């Protein structure tokens, strides 16, 4: 589901055409290097730190999946062995690997994500036509990743003892930042954005020879020499060629101007190559300054959003870096916030958001503002821990996990001001409520946020969507949001460069909240925030599946599967598993006043869904005797009774709560598989006894087979319906993972992995044998016991 949203790799893969340009036009920028030698040099130069390579895993999965069979659902044990060999090659050379995975589809990429999904749908339809015609798998030129491969790759690497990070946004920025901050010997991937970031060296996964640990290292310096620009120009160069922020459609006129005036245009080159050379020639002649960037923004047809270039260039700047294209004070502000520095940035635009926290019969237990500081500090240390220092908190774009300098004022304490630099808004507000006790004071809190981005929208959206749902308690906390620019006399600093558009934007975002009073019990606020923090930490550490995105954004995605859209007897997997997901949503999202649940936005690919907008899905309570346990119980409570509750709640998501005793008697992987199979038989009326026997023969025969035995299995032909059913089963395993995460892990995640219960070729063999009418003894390979 969630990580599969990026199944065919991030849509743009950096700057279109740049990787090929480097290979064809700048061969000197492609240097063959020996990673063993580089690691040895690093050890000599830095004896106290081991050599580390940070891996952009999403650009590597296609290279890693080398099993011959890929249409039947995946050769998972063979794939696991391949990953282990990959790791061992680097370990033998003393090189540590850190793997990064995309965790979300960012909203700015949604349109491109949809286009890619539609293209994948056409490719899969062509693939099924080939299989039906030729009854075999096509060549590698039609290769499609097995369903859910990135998701299970993440868990596979973790099971192999590797450090894996699942990001809260697309991974390229965090990969580049990690490489720079941790003095890595390089980045391993295949994304031309790593030529733009000013970070550690960029190594090619496509050119990697694993047996010798030799690959190609791309040189930014040589690329700049060929283009006639400097490293400083690269972020602007990328933006003017079109990237994730600046659409190519807005640049056609600019490219035409560059092409007609450039002396570097070459008739032997294709148009894209000439555009790259001409744009580089243009920007090499303009001063490196913010005023030059503003001039370009005025010249380009950017419509109402004149900050596109600014945001685009800024997106390539890593923590601690500055650029002449961006005012240095803006960079310093972001740097200090992201690195959680304690000193107030100078010359920043300040925007004020006012919160009225009215505690009926509650009061924060303190007598001076210093107790608040101590309480917040203690809360942050105890609750946030390593999450505050995680790589997910280094993104320059705003989000609820970011750290914003703020000032808290208490009118009840005359002239009292508490400055909390670099503390996240969500933690500051929750800290105010975390230890409420009693009595009748109203607390007026002013939060002054220092930023040039509309941070309030992101932060308060999280509060309003996840916390302010609780209306049915006598002891309520009323939260009213108001906004407005800080009066000049109250500004801590002045002299912001071009900050007014950001002020207007923030005011527009928060205007709708000013008349809305949102109430929640204080203990609910603390509990929900605690759940979010745990889910976020597990998400980053690749320990749960999809939970944080549902809790924080109420949104979930799922990419294409190898499904035959013309086989109408089998519904799309998105529809098959929707009832189970609705139960999972209800476990995660506690109901509000009147028992109503917030709707969940689903972006799922299946036949008949045009993906014009998300489908709004209503959570549905699972049939749990005595009612659904709270997340506090499922996630934090201990004891045998709680273990039983976790297991029964998990089964209730699939309407199997009455089969608990029988399932618990089985080995855990078999129990999970049987749970999934029983659910499929209930949901898909077209499944036959032959289908059931094929699935059962698969799980019973798989146990004793090694990766080598499965690799040697040969199929005379491939059945298209068997391909479809294999993909449906694999997607079911991801649904089991989500239910397991929501219910507090009644199963070990390793027990629900495909290499424990599935093999594509073996299933095809059993499917075809069953539908030919083979005996039970033949299906079970003589092991009828």
XYZ file of C-alpha atoms in Angstrom:
785
model
C 0.000 0.000 0.000
C 1.835 3.040 1.250
C 5.369 2.472 0.085
C 4.016 0.893 -3.080
C 2.754 4.315 -4.004
C 6.250 4.765 -5.375
C 6.504 1.248 -6.800
C 7.902 2.230 -10.153
C 10.294 4.693 -8.584
C 9.779 8.376 -8.001
C 8.095 9.810 -11.022
C 10.631 12.297 -12.280
C 13.904 10.562 -11.354
C 15.446 14.011 -11.027
C 15.977 16.319 -13.987
C 14.741 14.745 -17.199
C 17.562 13.948 -19.586
C 20.394 14.989 -17.276
C 21.648 11.467 -16.515
C 21.834 10.613 -20.205
C 23.442 13.981 -20.953
C 26.233 13.232 -18.506
C 26.839 9.787 -20.008
C 26.879 11.029 -23.640
C 28.243 14.569 -23.510
C 30.338 14.490 -20.316
C 32.085 11.103 -20.295
C 34.847 12.546 -18.113
C 32.219 13.117 -15.407
C 31.698 9.338 -15.254
C 34.696 7.937 -13.378
C 35.054 4.236 -12.601
C 35.888 3.803 -8.921
C 36.746 0.922 -6.611
C 34.547 1.166 -3.518
C 36.949 -0.993 -1.502
C 39.749 1.477 -2.158
C 37.517 4.420 -1.264
C 36.508 2.693 1.977
C 40.143 2.037 2.863
C 41.039 5.674 2.225
C 38.136 6.773 4.425
C 39.370 4.548 7.256
C 42.834 6.083 6.924
C 41.499 9.648 6.895
C 38.801 9.048 9.525
C 39.915 6.226 11.825
C 37.095 6.906 14.292
C 34.213 6.465 11.829
C 33.482 3.468 9.604
C 32.895 4.012 5.873
C 29.165 4.353 5.162
C 27.222 4.382 1.912
C 23.663 5.714 2.045
C 21.417 3.844 -0.392
C 18.447 5.337 -2.214
C 16.586 2.041 -2.061
C 13.687 3.075 -4.282
C 16.048 3.568 -7.212
C 17.685 0.191 -6.538
C 14.780 -2.283 -6.239
C 14.540 -2.778 -9.993
C 18.244 -3.626 -10.086
C 18.002 -5.895 -7.039
C 15.133 -7.972 -8.392
C 17.027 -10.330 -10.704
C 15.084 -13.625 -10.390
C 14.109 -14.910 -13.808
C 10.418 -15.130 -12.937
C 8.590 -11.917 -12.108
C 4.967 -12.204 -13.354
C 3.809 -14.990 -11.056
C 3.795 -12.929 -7.849
C 7.482 -12.846 -6.944
C 10.279 -15.287 -6.137
C 10.601 -14.078 -2.579
C 13.078 -16.531 -1.075
C 15.356 -16.119 -4.052
C 15.034 -12.337 -3.749
C 15.844 -12.459 -0.024
C 19.012 -14.429 -0.817
C 19.982 -11.825 -3.453
C 19.604 -9.015 -0.919
C 21.706 -10.947 1.574
C 24.452 -11.414 -1.016
C 24.326 -7.679 -1.779
C 24.774 -6.798 1.888
C 27.514 -9.372 2.414
C 29.585 -7.962 -0.452
C 29.737 -4.556 1.245
C 30.157 -6.008 4.729
C 33.189 -7.986 3.548
C 34.749 -4.696 2.443
C 34.004 -3.102 5.814
C 31.342 -0.790 4.367
C 28.170 -0.071 6.313
C 24.940 0.507 4.363
C 22.005 2.728 5.356
C 18.843 2.268 3.267
C 16.263 5.010 2.644
C 12.735 4.398 1.360
C 10.086 6.873 0.247
C 7.251 6.826 2.761
C 4.613 8.980 1.089
C 3.438 10.588 -2.102
C 3.830 14.320 -1.531
C 0.848 16.383 -2.560
C 2.890 18.279 -5.125
C 3.574 14.927 -6.847
C -0.021 13.701 -6.885
C -0.742 14.688 -10.470
C 2.447 13.041 -11.710
C 1.737 9.981 -9.552
C -1.693 9.620 -11.198
C -0.209 9.941 -14.692
C 2.327 7.251 -13.867
C -0.391 4.969 -12.500
C -2.425 5.344 -15.691
C 0.653 4.525 -17.755
C 1.336 1.475 -15.580
C -2.261 0.343 -16.112
C -1.719 0.350 -19.877
C 1.573 -1.521 -19.499
C -0.049 -4.180 -17.335
C -2.922 -4.599 -19.811
C -0.359 -5.169 -22.576
C 1.436 -7.666 -20.350
C -1.738 -9.703 -19.780
C -2.532 -9.722 -23.497
C 0.922 -11.195 -24.101
C 0.480 -13.871 -21.413
C -2.939 -14.887 -22.744
C -1.597 -15.107 -26.283
C 1.710 -16.850 -25.615
C 1.066 -18.484 -22.202
C 4.500 -17.450 -21.013
C 6.274 -14.545 -19.357
C 7.515 -11.887 -21.803
C 11.095 -10.655 -21.998
C 12.697 -8.200 -19.620
C 11.758 -5.307 -21.921
C 8.201 -5.599 -20.519
C 9.383 -6.035 -16.924
C 7.030 -4.852 -14.182
C 8.007 -5.001 -10.530
C 6.160 -7.707 -8.583
C 3.324 -6.220 -6.526
C 4.406 -4.684 -3.206
C 8.114 -5.278 -3.882
C 9.344 -2.010 -2.272
C 7.267 -2.623 0.866
C 8.619 -6.105 1.410
C 12.151 -5.048 0.430
C 12.110 -2.627 3.356
C 11.131 -5.357 5.796
C 13.575 -7.808 4.199
C 16.527 -5.477 4.719
C 15.458 -4.846 8.283
C 15.191 -8.593 8.923
C 18.741 -8.902 7.589
C 19.971 -6.518 10.277
C 20.264 -3.388 8.150
C 19.458 0.172 9.147
C 16.394 1.156 7.125
C 14.663 4.518 7.182
C 11.153 5.125 5.867
C 10.795 8.842 5.239
C 7.933 11.224 5.859
C 8.446 12.704 2.403
C 10.298 11.646 -0.708
C 13.692 10.298 0.121
C 16.135 12.164 -2.151
C 16.527 15.185 0.142
C 16.997 13.041 3.230
C 19.470 10.769 1.445
C 21.536 13.781 0.366
C 21.331 15.343 3.834
C 22.323 12.104 5.575
C 25.261 11.626 3.236
C 26.530 15.140 3.941
C 25.912 15.186 7.690
C 27.411 11.742 8.358
C 30.437 12.117 6.094
C 29.401 9.122 3.983
C 31.757 7.948 1.283
C 28.874 8.225 -1.135
C 25.241 7.807 -2.207
C 24.256 4.688 -4.136
C 21.287 5.160 -6.464
C 20.207 6.279 -9.914
C 18.641 9.715 -9.705
C 20.118 12.788 -11.368
C 18.981 14.979 -8.462
C 22.101 13.712 -6.682
C 24.103 15.613 -9.296
C 22.350 18.796 -8.138
C 22.630 18.464 -4.358
C 25.983 19.604 -2.992
C 26.573 16.480 -0.970
C 28.876 13.456 -0.859
C 29.824 11.568 -4.056
C 27.105 9.928 -6.144
C 27.589 6.282 -7.194
C 25.607 4.453 -9.885
C 23.615 1.340 -8.956
C 23.123 0.594 -12.663
C 26.877 0.308 -13.211
C 27.698 -1.512 -9.992
C 29.728 -4.725 -10.370
C 28.964 -6.416 -7.086
C 31.657 -9.084 -7.424
C 34.397 -6.435 -7.593
C 32.589 -3.528 -5.866
C 33.358 -1.303 -8.835
C 30.938 1.302 -10.169
C 30.714 4.726 -11.797
C 31.034 7.889 -9.716
C 29.472 10.988 -11.266
C 31.425 14.223 -10.877
C 29.474 17.426 -10.295
C 32.635 19.453 -10.854
C 33.266 18.003 -14.327
C 29.604 18.452 -15.248
C 29.816 22.111 -14.245
C 33.019 22.563 -16.247
C 31.356 21.185 -19.388
C 28.276 23.370 -18.833
C 30.335 26.478 -18.078
C 28.702 27.053 -14.697
C 29.623 26.586 -11.047
C 28.243 24.292 -8.338
C 26.300 27.290 -7.070
C 24.334 27.387 -10.330
C 23.168 23.759 -10.232
C 19.937 24.205 -8.195
C 18.762 27.046 -10.468
C 19.875 25.051 -13.513
C 17.699 22.118 -12.396
C 14.688 24.361 -11.788
C 14.968 26.008 -15.208
C 15.005 22.575 -16.848
C 11.881 21.507 -14.960
C 11.698 19.420 -11.832
C 9.245 18.337 -9.149
C 8.440 21.930 -8.217
C 8.777 23.876 -11.489
C 6.703 22.193 -14.247
C 8.276 21.878 -17.678
C 5.069 23.243 -19.232
C 5.884 26.697 -17.832
C 9.362 26.737 -19.341
C 8.813 26.176 -23.066
C 8.944 29.894 -23.874
C 12.087 30.368 -21.806
C 13.752 27.394 -23.510
C 12.905 28.826 -26.927
C 14.536 32.121 -25.969
C 17.648 30.298 -24.727
C 17.869 28.136 -27.848
C 17.613 31.074 -30.226
C 20.328 33.072 -28.463
C 22.760 30.374 -27.375
C 26.062 30.019 -29.237
C 26.348 26.449 -27.916
C 23.471 25.030 -29.935
C 24.629 21.997 -31.930
C 22.647 20.502 -34.804
C 24.065 17.045 -34.102
C 22.488 17.012 -30.630
C 18.857 16.266 -29.870
C 16.584 19.058 -28.666
C 16.819 18.158 -24.982
C 20.613 18.206 -25.053
C 20.577 21.623 -26.717
C 18.127 22.884 -24.095
C 20.471 21.786 -21.295
C 23.445 23.534 -22.920
C 21.455 26.685 -23.753
C 19.954 27.053 -20.268
C 23.421 26.622 -18.739
C 24.780 29.276 -21.101
C 21.972 31.670 -20.107
C 22.414 31.396 -16.348
C 26.217 31.558 -16.602
C 25.835 35.152 -17.755
C 23.551 36.469 -15.014
C 24.728 37.595 -11.551
C 24.359 35.017 -8.763
C 21.936 36.991 -6.639
C 18.420 36.948 -5.245
C 17.512 39.876 -7.504
C 18.451 37.764 -10.542
C 16.143 35.027 -9.359
C 13.341 37.549 -8.809
C 13.879 38.836 -12.348
C 13.544 35.307 -13.704
C 10.354 34.758 -11.696
C 8.881 37.892 -13.235
C 9.944 36.802 -16.710
C 8.514 33.281 -16.542
C 4.744 32.635 -16.842
C 4.414 31.394 -13.275
C 0.880 32.711 -12.843
C -0.107 33.616 -9.317
C 2.681 31.581 -7.742
C 5.744 33.730 -8.293
C 7.729 31.844 -5.656
C 8.183 28.642 -7.678
C 11.835 29.267 -8.529
C 12.583 30.379 -4.986
C 11.044 27.213 -3.578
C 12.684 25.066 -6.217
C 16.180 26.365 -5.526
C 15.579 26.226 -1.792
C 14.553 22.564 -2.023
C 18.105 21.618 -3.038
C 19.787 23.359 -0.108
C 20.776 20.986 2.675
C 20.964 21.974 6.365
C 23.789 24.429 6.911
C 24.075 25.428 3.253
C 23.488 28.847 1.738
C 22.944 30.060 -1.780
C 23.377 33.478 -3.385
C 20.007 32.908 -5.081
C 18.287 32.900 -1.672
C 18.516 35.625 0.995
C 21.026 34.354 3.559
C 18.781 35.266 6.478
C 16.109 32.918 5.192
C 18.581 30.071 4.971
C 19.905 30.784 8.436
C 16.421 30.677 9.858
C 15.672 27.353 8.310
C 19.030 25.989 9.319
C 18.656 26.939 12.945
C 15.117 25.587 13.117
C 16.001 22.291 11.482
C 19.082 21.793 13.599
C 17.149 22.738 16.733
C 19.484 25.518 17.713
C 18.620 27.592 20.731
C 19.528 31.019 19.459
C 16.948 33.190 17.770
C 17.643 33.807 14.095
C 18.129 37.388 13.242
C 16.261 39.312 10.568
C 13.485 36.799 10.038
C 9.897 37.434 9.197
C 7.819 36.657 12.249
C 4.226 35.566 12.109
C 1.993 35.278 15.115
C -0.663 32.673 15.788
C -2.701 33.111 18.940
C -4.147 30.133 20.828
C -6.758 30.518 23.563
C -6.572 27.447 25.772
C -9.590 27.448 28.026
C -9.452 24.685 30.591
C -12.802 24.134 32.273
C -11.985 22.960 35.802
C -8.391 22.391 34.717
C -5.259 24.414 35.162
C -1.634 23.836 34.286
C 0.197 22.961 37.505
C 2.746 25.756 37.709
C 3.314 29.025 39.460
C 5.835 30.606 37.119
C 6.688 30.420 33.483
C 9.887 28.587 34.353
C 7.944 25.550 35.453
C 6.387 25.509 32.022
C 9.825 25.571 30.448
C 10.928 22.712 32.675
C 7.760 20.752 31.924
C 8.079 21.187 28.167
C 11.758 20.336 28.294
C 11.086 17.197 30.319
C 8.196 16.224 28.070
C 10.312 16.627 24.963
C 13.137 14.571 26.424
C 10.856 11.788 27.588
C 8.400 11.602 24.710
C 10.330 12.600 21.640
C 13.701 10.992 22.196
C 15.453 10.063 19.015
C 12.497 11.124 16.876
C 13.601 14.728 17.318
C 16.980 13.896 15.896
C 15.764 11.598 13.190
C 16.462 12.247 9.570
C 12.788 12.860 9.001
C 13.171 16.196 10.749
C 15.654 17.723 8.361
C 13.365 18.586 5.496
C 13.247 22.264 4.742
C 9.617 22.236 3.764
C 7.144 22.712 6.618
C 5.368 19.877 8.311
C 4.053 18.862 11.709
C 7.369 17.235 12.572
C 9.375 20.426 12.024
C 10.842 22.595 14.758
C 9.804 26.232 14.901
C 11.210 28.924 17.177
C 8.345 30.346 19.179
C 7.542 32.635 22.055
C 4.902 31.780 24.623
C 3.368 34.649 26.594
C 1.193 34.302 29.667
C -0.854 37.446 30.505
C -1.548 35.949 33.911
C 2.144 36.434 34.622
C 2.871 40.101 34.117
C 5.332 40.715 31.277
C 6.268 37.041 31.199
C 7.742 35.673 27.992
C 9.154 32.238 27.468
C 11.212 31.748 24.337
C 11.364 28.170 23.083
C 13.728 28.072 20.142
C 13.502 25.190 17.754
C 10.680 23.368 19.544
C 7.877 21.904 17.438
C 4.519 23.600 17.812
C 2.672 20.347 18.281
C 4.845 19.384 21.252
C 4.599 22.837 22.822
C 0.806 22.753 22.731
C 0.605 19.170 23.942
C 2.997 19.950 26.761
C 0.582 22.606 27.990
C -2.100 19.951 28.291
C -0.134 16.911 29.305
C -0.162 17.455 33.071
C -3.409 19.305 33.681
C -4.813 19.190 37.222
C -7.521 21.524 38.469
C -9.139 24.907 38.939
C -10.635 27.608 37.047
C -8.192 29.795 35.203
C -8.231 30.592 31.529
C -4.826 30.466 29.910
C -4.074 32.800 27.043
C -1.126 31.601 25.029
C 0.525 33.417 22.162
C 2.745 31.377 19.890
C 5.000 33.462 17.698
C 6.285 31.309 14.867
C 9.411 32.370 13.040
C 9.420 31.140 9.471
C 8.991 32.127 5.861
C 6.759 29.174 5.068
C 3.090 28.613 5.946
C 3.977 26.377 8.843
C 0.816 27.103 10.788
C -1.358 25.399 8.211
C 0.564 22.138 8.462
C 0.912 22.178 12.235
C -2.619 23.201 13.094
C -4.023 20.911 10.429
C -2.504 18.013 12.336
C -3.973 19.263 15.593
C -7.405 19.951 14.159
C -7.688 16.745 12.155
C -6.240 14.306 14.674
C -6.817 15.831 18.080
C -9.887 18.020 17.934
C -12.383 15.227 17.372
C -13.478 14.689 20.917
C -16.681 16.519 21.772
C -18.424 14.279 24.281
C -16.746 14.899 27.624
C -17.680 17.141 30.506
C -14.089 18.184 31.056
C -13.140 19.869 27.823
C -10.314 22.003 26.545
C -11.463 24.643 24.089
C -8.966 25.567 21.415
C -9.618 28.655 19.316
C -7.146 29.678 16.645
C -6.599 33.245 15.544
C -3.937 34.794 13.389
C -2.387 38.045 12.335
C 1.000 39.638 11.665
C 2.968 40.572 14.730
C 2.766 44.320 15.365
C 6.017 45.999 14.478
C 6.634 47.074 18.040
C 6.471 43.451 19.209
C 8.761 41.983 16.603
C 11.817 40.291 17.954
C 13.587 41.081 14.707
C 12.903 43.014 11.542
C 14.233 43.380 8.037
C 12.647 40.360 6.408
C 13.311 40.180 2.689
C 10.122 39.735 0.716
C 8.216 38.174 3.579
C 4.814 39.754 2.948
C 3.521 37.099 0.531
C 4.184 34.461 3.146
C 2.303 36.476 5.763
C -0.709 36.800 3.486
C -0.570 33.098 2.686
C -0.517 32.076 6.329
C -3.336 34.448 7.157
C -5.381 33.009 4.294
C -4.738 29.458 5.433
C -5.729 30.095 9.018
C -8.554 32.531 8.356
C -11.124 29.756 8.211
C -10.140 28.561 11.656
C -10.608 31.855 13.431
C -14.324 31.408 14.054
C -14.082 27.697 14.789
C -13.916 26.548 18.378
C -12.546 23.057 18.703
C -12.879 21.138 21.919
C -11.325 17.974 23.247
C -10.627 16.423 26.631
C -7.098 17.176 27.748
C -6.318 13.502 28.382
C -7.504 12.664 24.852
C -5.192 15.319 23.429
C -2.237 13.795 25.260
C -3.194 10.249 24.324
C -3.629 10.927 20.618
C -0.368 12.820 20.458
C 1.355 9.938 22.214
C -0.080 7.519 19.645
C 1.129 9.762 16.832
C 4.635 9.944 18.225
C 4.893 6.169 18.568
C 3.435 5.596 15.095
C 5.843 8.127 13.634
C 8.856 6.534 15.285
C 7.813 3.070 14.108
C 7.191 4.440 10.603
C 10.661 5.967 10.365
C 12.279 2.792 11.680
C 10.283 0.581 9.261
C 8.543 -1.210 12.117
C 4.907 -0.616 11.192
C 2.963 -0.334 7.966
C 0.861 2.667 6.850
C -0.252 3.580 10.359
C 1.380 7.002 10.732
C 0.062 8.249 7.402
C -3.492 7.297 8.321
C -3.219 8.864 11.779
C -1.502 12.044 10.646
C -3.095 12.722 7.258
C -6.109 10.451 7.031
C -4.853 9.386 3.608
C -3.428 6.245 2.024
C -2.224 5.193 -1.427
C -1.767 1.953 -3.293
C -0.140 1.600 -6.683
C -0.832 -0.814 -9.526
C -0.972 -4.567 -9.089
C -0.561 -7.286 -11.703
C -4.326 -7.620 -12.149
C -6.189 -8.501 -15.321
C -8.727 -5.721 -15.763
C -10.649 -7.869 -18.240
C -11.212 -10.648 -15.724
C -14.351 -9.202 -14.148
C -14.991 -12.306 -12.044
C -12.183 -11.290 -9.681
C -12.705 -7.810 -8.198
C -9.756 -5.463 -7.912
C -7.679 -6.144 -4.821
C -8.435 -2.613 -3.649
C -12.125 -3.562 -3.433
C -11.528 -7.046 -2.033
C -9.626 -5.736 0.975
C -11.595 -2.520 1.509
C -13.909 -4.024 4.192
C -10.823 -5.113 6.167
C -9.261 -1.664 5.764
C -12.459 -0.016 6.998
C -12.184 -2.021 10.205
C -8.517 -1.083 10.536
C -9.370 2.608 10.077
C -11.943 2.423 12.874
C -9.344 0.930 15.222
C -6.933 3.769 14.465
C -9.365 6.679 14.303
C -11.502 6.801 17.387
C -15.033 8.037 16.802
C -16.075 11.542 17.715
C -19.367 13.004 18.897
C -22.301 10.785 18.009
C -20.013 7.906 17.086
C -19.019 9.408 13.730
C -15.588 8.634 12.335
C -13.487 10.912 10.165
C -13.390 9.736 6.555
C -10.174 8.318 5.129
C -8.972 9.386 1.681
C -7.944 6.443 -0.478
C -5.958 6.655 -3.705
C -6.160 3.045 -4.868
C -5.592 1.866 -8.411
C -8.227 -0.534 -9.749
C -10.361 -0.940 -12.856
C -12.999 1.777 -13.082
C -11.306 4.245 -10.729
C -10.260 7.332 -12.752
C -8.196 8.714 -9.828
C -9.620 12.189 -10.388
C -9.970 12.571 -6.639
C -9.561 10.369 -3.575
C -12.367 8.086 -2.536
C -13.709 8.977 0.902
C -13.983 5.796 2.933
C -16.051 5.435 6.085
C -14.391 3.473 8.915
C -16.492 0.574 10.210
C -16.152 -1.007 13.634
C -14.961 -4.627 13.562
C -17.176 -7.226 15.274
C -15.194 -7.394 18.522
C -17.026 -8.803 21.521
C -17.279 -6.073 24.119
C -16.280 -3.335 21.665
C -13.048 -2.346 19.986
C -10.156 -1.838 22.433
C -8.521 1.564 22.439
C -5.112 2.121 20.880
C -3.813 2.751 24.380
C -4.759 -0.813 25.268
C -3.632 -2.386 22.009
C -0.313 -0.538 21.832
C 0.773 -0.004 25.417
C -0.958 -2.432 27.800
C 0.664 -5.705 28.854
C -0.466 -9.109 30.027
C -2.022 -12.308 28.638
C -5.502 -10.802 28.453
C -4.213 -7.957 26.294
C -2.390 -10.407 24.030
C -5.695 -12.196 23.533
C -7.415 -8.867 22.785
C -4.806 -8.012 20.161
C -5.218 -11.358 18.429
C -9.016 -11.319 18.499
C -9.165 -7.711 17.242
C -6.823 -8.620 14.402
C -9.043 -11.566 13.436
C -12.172 -9.416 13.684
C -10.798 -7.184 10.916
C -11.235 -10.235 8.660
C -14.449 -11.528 10.338
C -12.624 -14.525 11.758
C -12.908 -13.773 15.472
C -14.808 -17.036 16.035
C -11.905 -19.058 14.637
C -9.363 -17.805 17.133
C -8.747 -21.091 18.934
C -8.162 -23.046 15.716
C -5.850 -20.396 14.224
C -3.782 -20.037 17.388
C -3.050 -23.773 17.242
C -1.200 -23.293 13.926
C 2.309 -22.011 13.339
C 2.161 -18.217 13.076
C 2.969 -17.916 9.319
C 0.425 -20.631 8.493
C -2.180 -18.987 10.737
C -1.719 -15.647 8.986
C -1.922 -17.293 5.574
C -5.080 -19.213 6.534
C -6.631 -16.023 7.868
C -6.017 -14.358 4.530
C -7.240 -17.342 2.546
C -10.464 -17.618 4.565
C -11.108 -13.916 4.037
C -10.569 -14.269 0.278
C -13.004 -17.177 0.078
C -15.635 -15.049 1.821
C -15.060 -11.955 -0.299
C -14.551 -13.403 -3.796
C -17.453 -15.588 -4.840
C -15.745 -16.721 -8.043
C -12.950 -18.535 -6.201
C -13.266 -22.277 -6.752
C -12.319 -25.390 -4.836
C -9.406 -25.769 -7.260
C -8.177 -22.294 -6.318
C -8.433 -23.147 -2.623
C -6.524 -26.397 -3.085
C -3.779 -24.586 -5.001
C -3.301 -22.079 -2.187
C -3.275 -24.796 0.476
C -0.806 -26.924 -1.500
C 1.417 -23.845 -1.829
C 1.691 -23.199 1.901
C 2.122 -26.879 2.755
C 4.808 -27.576 0.138
C 6.742 -24.335 0.523
C 7.998 -25.059 4.020
C 10.657 -27.558 3.056
C 11.990 -25.798 -0.037
C 15.158 -23.737 -0.189
C 15.726 -20.674 -2.335
C 17.915 -22.789 -4.650
C 15.189 -25.423 -5.109
C 12.619 -22.766 -5.929
C 15.015 -21.113 -8.368
C 15.381 -24.405 -10.225
C 11.636 -24.898 -10.592
C 10.643 -24.658 -14.277
C 7.176 -23.857 -15.628
C 5.990 -25.209 -18.976
C 3.552 -22.334 -19.278
C 2.050 -19.398 -17.346
C -1.677 -19.022 -16.638
C -2.954 -15.427 -16.624
C -5.620 -16.058 -13.984
C -2.966 -17.599 -11.738
C -0.873 -14.439 -12.209
C -3.869 -12.342 -11.149
C -4.570 -14.465 -8.059
C -0.907 -14.352 -7.034
C -0.978 -10.542 -7.050
C -4.234 -10.520 -5.060
C -2.678 -12.747 -2.410
C 0.449 -10.582 -2.130
C -1.679 -7.468 -1.648
C -3.529 -9.380 1.025
C -0.279 -9.834 2.892
C 0.179 -6.059 2.990
C -3.340 -5.801 4.456
C -2.314 -8.296 7.136
C 0.703 -6.095 7.888
C -1.495 -3.039 8.327
C -3.940 -4.878 10.591
C -1.058 -6.316 12.598
C 0.445 -2.836 13.063
C -2.891 -1.336 14.103
C -3.634 -4.093 16.617
C -0.319 -3.903 18.468
C 1.515 -6.734 16.683
C -0.242 -9.968 17.684
C 2.021 -11.544 15.025
C 5.695 -10.939 14.441
C 5.956 -8.989 11.214
C 8.432 -11.577 9.901
C 5.700 -14.228 10.102
C 3.568 -12.320 7.587
C 6.255 -11.834 4.956
C 5.900 -13.429 1.505
C 9.109 -15.460 1.768
C 7.449 -17.281 4.697
C 4.266 -18.216 2.824
C 4.484 -17.602 -0.930
C 6.471 -18.344 -4.067
C 5.214 -17.258 -7.480
C 6.430 -20.201 -9.546
C 5.372 -22.765 -6.944
C 1.883 -21.245 -6.826
C 1.651 -21.326 -10.631
C 2.615 -24.987 -10.575
C 0.053 -25.855 -7.894
C -2.618 -23.731 -9.582
C -2.185 -25.486 -12.903
C -2.005 -28.937 -11.268
C -5.188 -28.284 -9.299
C -7.102 -27.047 -12.325
C -5.931 -30.103 -14.325
C -7.536 -32.323 -11.708
C -4.371 -33.720 -10.139
C -4.771 -35.849 -7.043
C -4.232 -34.516 -3.538
C -1.156 -36.725 -3.233
C 0.376 -35.164 -6.364
C -0.549 -31.655 -5.253
C 1.148 -32.250 -1.899
C 4.142 -33.956 -3.513
C 3.459 -37.176 -1.667
C 3.376 -35.524 1.748
C -0.285 -36.287 2.505
C 0.318 -36.411 6.260
